[in-house]
Short mmCIF file of C-alpha atoms in Angstrom, two decimals:
data_model
loop_
_atom_site.label_atom_id
_atom_site.label_comp_id
_atom_site.label_asym_id
_atom_site.label_seq_id
_atom_site.Cartn_x
_atom_site.Cartn_y
_atom_site.Cartn_z
CA MET A 143 -0.01 0.02 0.02
CA THR A 144 1.40 3.42 -0.96
CA ASN A 145 1.95 5.73 1.99
CA SER A 146 2.68 8.92 0.07
CA LYS A 147 0.29 11.86 0.35
CA SER A 148 -2.51 11.45 -2.08
CA ASN A 149 -3.95 14.97 -1.92
CA VAL A 150 -7.41 13.29 -1.94
CA THR A 151 -10.42 13.63 0.35
CA ALA A 152 -13.10 10.97 -0.14
CA ILE A 153 -16.63 12.10 0.57
CA ILE A 154 -19.59 9.81 1.22
CA PRO A 155 -23.17 11.14 1.42
CA CYS A 156 -25.22 8.63 3.37
CA TYR A 157 -29.00 8.26 3.65
CA ASN A 158 -30.36 5.01 5.13
CA ASP A 159 -27.53 2.98 3.72
CA GLY A 160 -26.28 1.36 6.91
CA GLN A 161 -26.26 -2.10 5.39
CA TYR A 162 -23.96 -1.06 2.58
CA ILE A 163 -21.67 1.70 3.90
CA MET A 164 -19.08 -0.63 5.49
CA GLN A 165 -18.40 -2.14 2.02
CA ALA A 166 -18.04 1.34 0.57
CA LEU A 167 -15.58 2.28 3.39
CA GLN A 168 -13.64 -0.93 3.02
CA SER A 169 -13.11 -0.20 -0.65
CA LEU A 170 -11.39 3.05 0.41
CA TYR A 171 -9.36 1.36 3.11
CA ASN A 172 -8.13 -1.12 0.42
CA GLN A 173 -6.86 1.53 -2.00
CA THR A 174 -3.28 1.25 -3.22
CA LEU A 175 -3.12 5.03 -2.65
CA LEU A 176 -5.10 5.98 0.43
CA PRO A 177 -7.24 9.14 0.72
CA GLU A 178 -5.88 11.58 3.33
CA GLN A 179 -9.35 11.80 4.88
CA ILE A 180 -12.79 10.28 4.52
CA ILE A 181 -15.78 12.50 5.31
CA ILE A 182 -19.19 10.93 5.75
CA VAL A 183 -22.24 13.17 5.89
CA ASP A 184 -25.26 11.41 7.30
CA ASP A 185 -28.24 13.10 5.70
CA GLY A 186 -30.87 12.46 8.34
CA SER A 187 -30.78 8.65 8.23
CA ASN A 188 -32.81 6.27 10.27
CA ALA A 189 -31.69 4.94 13.66
CA ALA A 190 -30.39 1.68 12.16
CA THR A 191 -27.96 3.50 9.88
CA ARG A 192 -26.88 5.90 12.62
CA ASN A 193 -26.08 2.94 14.87
CA VAL A 194 -23.78 1.53 12.12
CA LEU A 195 -22.06 4.89 11.68
CA LYS A 196 -21.45 5.19 15.46
CA GLN A 197 -19.51 1.94 15.37
CA ILE A 198 -16.97 3.33 12.87
CA GLU A 199 -13.71 3.98 14.75
CA HIS A 200 -11.09 4.96 12.21
CA PRO A 201 -8.66 7.86 12.64
CA GLY A 202 -9.10 8.91 9.03
CA VAL A 203 -12.87 9.03 9.04
CA HIS A 204 -14.84 12.12 10.04
CA ILE A 205 -18.66 11.86 10.33
CA VAL A 206 -21.05 14.84 10.16
CA TYR A 207 -24.70 14.47 11.11
CA GLN A 208 -27.38 16.70 9.61
CA GLU A 209 -31.12 16.88 8.99
CA ASN A 210 -32.27 15.48 5.67
CA LYS A 211 -31.41 18.12 3.04
CA GLY A 212 -30.62 15.99 -0.01
CA VAL A 213 -27.50 14.51 -1.59
CA SER A 214 -26.28 17.79 -3.11
CA HIS A 215 -26.30 19.50 0.30
CA ALA A 216 -24.57 16.51 1.91
CA ARG A 217 -21.81 16.54 -0.75
CA ASN A 218 -21.36 20.30 -0.42
CA THR A 219 -21.09 19.98 3.34
CA ALA A 220 -18.37 17.34 3.07
CA ILE A 221 -16.40 19.12 0.28
CA SER A 222 -16.42 22.37 2.26
CA LEU A 223 -14.56 20.55 5.04
CA ALA A 224 -11.96 19.02 2.67
CA LYS A 225 -8.46 20.41 2.77
CA THR A 226 -7.09 18.59 -0.32
CA ASP A 227 -7.03 19.64 -3.99
CA TYR A 228 -8.79 16.47 -5.12
CA ILE A 229 -12.26 15.24 -4.13
CA LEU A 230 -13.34 11.63 -4.53
CA ASN A 231 -17.06 11.10 -4.57
CA LEU A 232 -18.51 7.79 -3.41
CA ASP A 233 -22.17 7.06 -2.69
CA ALA A 234 -22.67 4.92 0.44
CA ASP A 235 -24.09 1.96 -1.42
CA ASP A 236 -21.41 1.73 -4.10
CA TYR A 237 -17.67 0.86 -4.03
CA TYR A 238 -14.36 1.25 -5.91
CA GLU A 239 -11.71 -1.16 -7.08
CA PRO A 240 -8.44 -0.81 -5.09
CA THR A 241 -6.49 1.05 -7.80
CA PHE A 242 -9.02 3.79 -8.63
CA ILE A 243 -7.50 6.54 -6.50
CA GLU A 244 -3.93 5.83 -7.57
CA LYS A 245 -4.83 5.82 -11.28
CA ALA A 246 -7.11 8.86 -11.11
CA VAL A 247 -4.50 10.95 -9.22
CA GLU A 248 -1.84 10.07 -11.77
CA VAL A 249 -4.13 11.23 -14.62
CA LEU A 250 -5.06 14.51 -12.87
CA ASN A 251 -1.42 15.23 -11.95
CA ASP A 252 -0.27 14.69 -15.56
CA ASN A 253 -2.90 16.83 -17.27
CA LYS A 254 -3.90 20.20 -15.82
CA GLN A 255 -6.68 20.58 -18.42
CA LEU A 256 -8.64 17.71 -16.88
CA VAL A 257 -11.34 18.73 -14.43
CA ALA A 258 -12.37 15.20 -13.41
CA VAL A 259 -11.61 11.48 -13.85
CA SER A 260 -14.16 8.70 -13.96
CA SER A 261 -14.08 5.11 -15.17
CA TYR A 262 -16.11 2.29 -16.63
CA CYS A 263 -18.66 1.04 -14.13
CA ARG A 264 -20.26 -2.29 -13.30
CA THR A 265 -23.90 -2.10 -12.30
CA PHE A 266 -25.04 -4.97 -10.09
CA LYS A 267 -27.91 -6.27 -8.01
CA LYS A 268 -27.35 -8.66 -5.13
CA ASP A 269 -23.80 -9.32 -6.41
CA LYS A 270 -25.09 -10.24 -9.84
CA THR A 271 -23.69 -8.14 -12.72
CA ILE A 272 -26.40 -6.35 -14.70
CA ASP A 273 -24.40 -4.25 -17.16
CA ILE A 274 -21.04 -2.55 -17.79
CA ILE A 275 -21.41 1.17 -18.36
CA GLU A 276 -18.78 2.78 -20.56
CA PRO A 277 -19.16 6.61 -20.48
CA LEU A 278 -17.19 8.57 -23.05
CA GLY A 279 -16.15 11.61 -21.05
CA GLY A 280 -15.07 14.58 -23.18
CA ASP A 281 -15.76 18.31 -23.21
CA LEU A 282 -18.91 20.38 -22.75
CA LYS A 283 -20.58 19.44 -26.04
CA ASP A 284 -20.37 15.75 -25.09
CA PHE A 285 -22.55 16.34 -22.02
CA ILE A 286 -25.50 18.31 -23.32
CA VAL A 287 -27.55 15.26 -24.44
CA ILE A 288 -26.49 12.59 -21.90
CA ASN A 289 -24.32 12.37 -18.82
CA ASN A 290 -21.02 11.02 -20.17
CA ALA A 291 -19.41 10.53 -16.78
CA ARG A 292 -20.33 8.92 -13.45
CA ALA A 293 -21.12 10.28 -10.05
CA SER A 294 -18.31 8.03 -8.77
CA SER A 295 -15.49 10.24 -9.93
CA MET A 296 -12.54 12.31 -8.72
CA PHE A 297 -12.52 16.04 -9.46
CA ARG A 298 -10.62 19.22 -8.58
CA LYS A 299 -11.97 21.07 -5.55
CA ILE A 300 -11.22 24.37 -7.33
CA CYS A 301 -13.81 23.46 -9.96
CA TRP A 302 -16.40 22.85 -7.24
CA GLU A 303 -15.61 26.24 -5.79
CA ALA A 304 -15.82 27.93 -9.18
CA VAL A 305 -19.41 26.77 -9.85
CA GLY A 306 -20.71 27.16 -6.32
CA GLY A 307 -20.98 23.40 -5.63
CA PHE A 308 -23.72 20.97 -6.44
CA ASP A 309 -27.09 22.47 -7.15
CA GLU A 310 -29.09 21.92 -3.93
CA LYS A 311 -32.35 22.58 -5.73
CA MET A 312 -31.98 19.37 -7.65
CA VAL A 313 -33.35 17.05 -4.96
CA GLY A 314 -34.96 14.76 -7.57
CA GLY A 315 -31.74 13.57 -9.23
CA TYR A 316 -29.38 14.30 -12.16
CA GLU A 317 -27.40 16.73 -9.95
CA ASP A 318 -24.10 15.15 -10.96
CA TRP A 319 -24.91 15.62 -14.64
CA GLU A 320 -25.75 19.29 -14.08
CA PHE A 321 -22.55 19.65 -12.05
CA TRP A 322 -20.41 18.36 -14.93
CA ILE A 323 -22.07 20.76 -17.38
CA ALA A 324 -21.50 23.67 -14.99
CA VAL A 325 -17.82 22.77 -14.52
CA LEU A 326 -17.17 22.07 -18.18
CA LYS A 327 -18.62 25.49 -19.13
CA LEU A 328 -15.47 26.91 -17.64
CA GLY A 329 -13.27 24.76 -19.90
CA GLY A 330 -11.37 21.51 -19.70
CA THR A 331 -12.41 17.90 -20.20
CA ILE A 332 -13.33 14.82 -18.24
CA HIS A 333 -11.21 11.69 -18.65
CA ILE A 334 -12.54 8.14 -18.51
CA ILE A 335 -10.25 5.30 -17.39
CA LYS A 336 -11.24 2.44 -19.66
CA GLU A 337 -11.34 -0.13 -16.90
CA VAL A 338 -14.13 -1.24 -14.60
CA LEU A 339 -13.00 0.50 -11.43
CA SER A 340 -16.32 1.37 -9.82
CA HIS A 341 -19.39 -0.62 -8.90
CA TYR A 342 -22.94 0.77 -8.81
CA ARG A 343 -25.63 -0.97 -6.75
CA VAL A 344 -29.09 -1.19 -8.32
CA LYS A 345 -31.67 -1.26 -5.53
CA LYS A 346 -35.38 -2.00 -5.73
CA PHE A 347 -36.25 1.54 -4.91
CA SER A 348 -33.39 3.84 -5.89
CA ARG A 349 -33.21 7.62 -6.36
CA ASP A 350 -31.93 7.20 -9.94
CA GLN A 351 -34.88 4.95 -10.88
CA LYS A 352 -37.37 7.50 -9.45
CA ALA A 353 -35.64 10.28 -11.33
CA LEU A 354 -35.90 8.42 -14.66
CA GLN A 355 -39.46 7.15 -14.15
CA ASN A 356 -41.05 10.28 -12.49
CA HIS A 357 -38.90 13.34 -13.03
CA ASP A 358 -36.88 12.81 -16.25
CA LEU A 359 -38.58 15.55 -18.32
CA GLU A 360 -38.72 17.96 -15.43
CA LEU A 361 -35.03 17.57 -14.61
CA ARG A 362 -33.94 17.80 -18.23
CA GLN A 363 -35.95 21.00 -18.61
CA TYR A 364 -34.26 22.42 -15.48
CA ILE A 365 -30.84 21.65 -16.82
CA TYR A 366 -31.73 23.07 -20.30
CA LEU A 367 -33.06 26.34 -18.87
CA LYS A 368 -30.18 26.78 -16.42
CA HIS A 369 -27.62 26.29 -19.15
CA LYS A 370 -29.65 27.50 -22.13
CA GLU A 371 -26.79 29.38 -23.70
CA VAL A 372 -24.83 26.13 -23.99
CA TYR A 373 -27.68 24.44 -25.85
CA GLU A 374 -28.15 27.47 -28.13
CA LYS A 375 -24.44 27.48 -28.91
CA HIS A 376 -24.46 23.81 -29.89
CA LEU A 377 -28.00 23.80 -31.31
CA ASP A 378 -27.27 21.88 -34.51
CA PHE A 379 -25.38 19.15 -32.64
CA TYR A 380 -28.11 18.95 -29.96
CA VAL A 381 -30.96 18.65 -32.51
CA PHE A 382 -29.03 16.09 -34.56
CA GLN A 383 -28.47 13.93 -31.50
CA LEU A 384 -32.14 14.13 -30.51
CA LEU A 385 -33.17 13.13 -34.02
CA ARG A 386 -30.72 10.25 -33.91
CA GLN A 387 -32.09 9.03 -30.55
CA ASN A 388 -35.64 9.29 -31.86
CA SER A 389 -34.70 7.26 -34.95
CA LEU A 390 -33.06 4.56 -32.85
CA LEU A 391 -36.10 4.43 -30.55
CA ARG A 392 -38.53 4.13 -33.51
CA ASN A 393 -36.44 1.37 -35.08
CA SER A 394 -36.35 -0.53 -31.76
CA ILE A 395 -40.18 -0.23 -31.43
CA TYR A 396 -40.61 -1.44 -35.03
CA LYS A 397 -38.38 -4.47 -34.41
CA VAL A 398 -40.23 -5.36 -31.26
CA LYS A 399 -43.68 -5.07 -32.92
CA ASN A 400 -42.53 -7.22 -35.81
CA SER A 401 -40.85 -9.86 -33.63
CA LYS A 402 -42.27 -13.39 -33.39
CA GLU A 403 -42.66 -13.05 -29.64
CA TYR A 404 -44.71 -9.84 -29.98
CA ASN A 405 -47.05 -11.38 -32.57
CA ILE A 406 -47.63 -14.46 -30.43
CA GLY A 407 -48.41 -12.21 -27.49
CA SER A 408 -50.86 -10.21 -29.57
CA LEU A 409 -52.69 -13.36 -30.66
CA PHE A 410 -52.77 -14.59 -27.08
CA PHE A 411 -54.38 -11.40 -25.72
CA ALA A 412 -56.73 -10.77 -28.71
CA PRO A 413 -59.63 -12.77 -27.18
CA LEU A 414 -59.26 -10.93 -23.89
CA ARG A 415 -59.33 -7.53 -25.66
CA TYR A 416 -62.44 -8.62 -27.62
CA LEU A 417 -64.31 -9.61 -24.43
CA LYS A 418 -63.22 -6.36 -22.73
CA ASN A 419 -64.57 -4.29 -25.63
CA LYS A 420 -67.85 -6.17 -25.54
CA VAL A 421 -68.25 -5.51 -21.81
CA VAL A 422 -67.45 -1.80 -22.26
CA LYS A 423 -69.98 -1.38 -25.09
CA ARG A 424 -72.74 -2.89 -22.92
#
């Protein structure tokens, strides 16, 4: 294990994740280059999670307790206490591979134009792999349609200071996407390490799922209006990408509707629809 100063503070916002946070912490303890400090902000968790947090006795871990104010506020609280140049974000239910900090620090040290470093990410549920996410990173234009990085990333604290932190109004989700856009507006790029160095837990009821299912349009509108000048500057690119996504979606729907499985399903449910229509007409 490398003992040299990493210039890294790891922050962990925690809300009712007592059953997972020890795995997240252990992934930081196991790093080949250790963070200089780990700051956990408990965002108004239940008693069970607080009991777990009270059992943590590590000289490098500092725990802050606050009323529930959302993940953006929790992250901002933690980062405001950090004394290092680099910030490592880790949600309490996720974890890193042991070499992430070492590799991310090396990349940031070697390229002053980089504002953040992320990596490929494995999504999993109950230890079963669901997918491997491969974001592209890039500059501002690469982030106006989709989030091309991950929340599990390392970034420069000076960038966080320059944009005023994470937007605390975005309690419904997508706050990390908006943060990257705000940071990249000032210049620079985000680098992606093309290795699976982070692991994202998919839970039955997750904040990201709620954001996608219930608030996607609302959150996208918020980001668009907040950074409208960016979208206007790259209007042709933005419209082309939306048209491309629409075309891909229409082709996918067409393939599904013309698949053998879809046709068999339609035939199976046809009698039920017929009976339903008869009942309604009566």
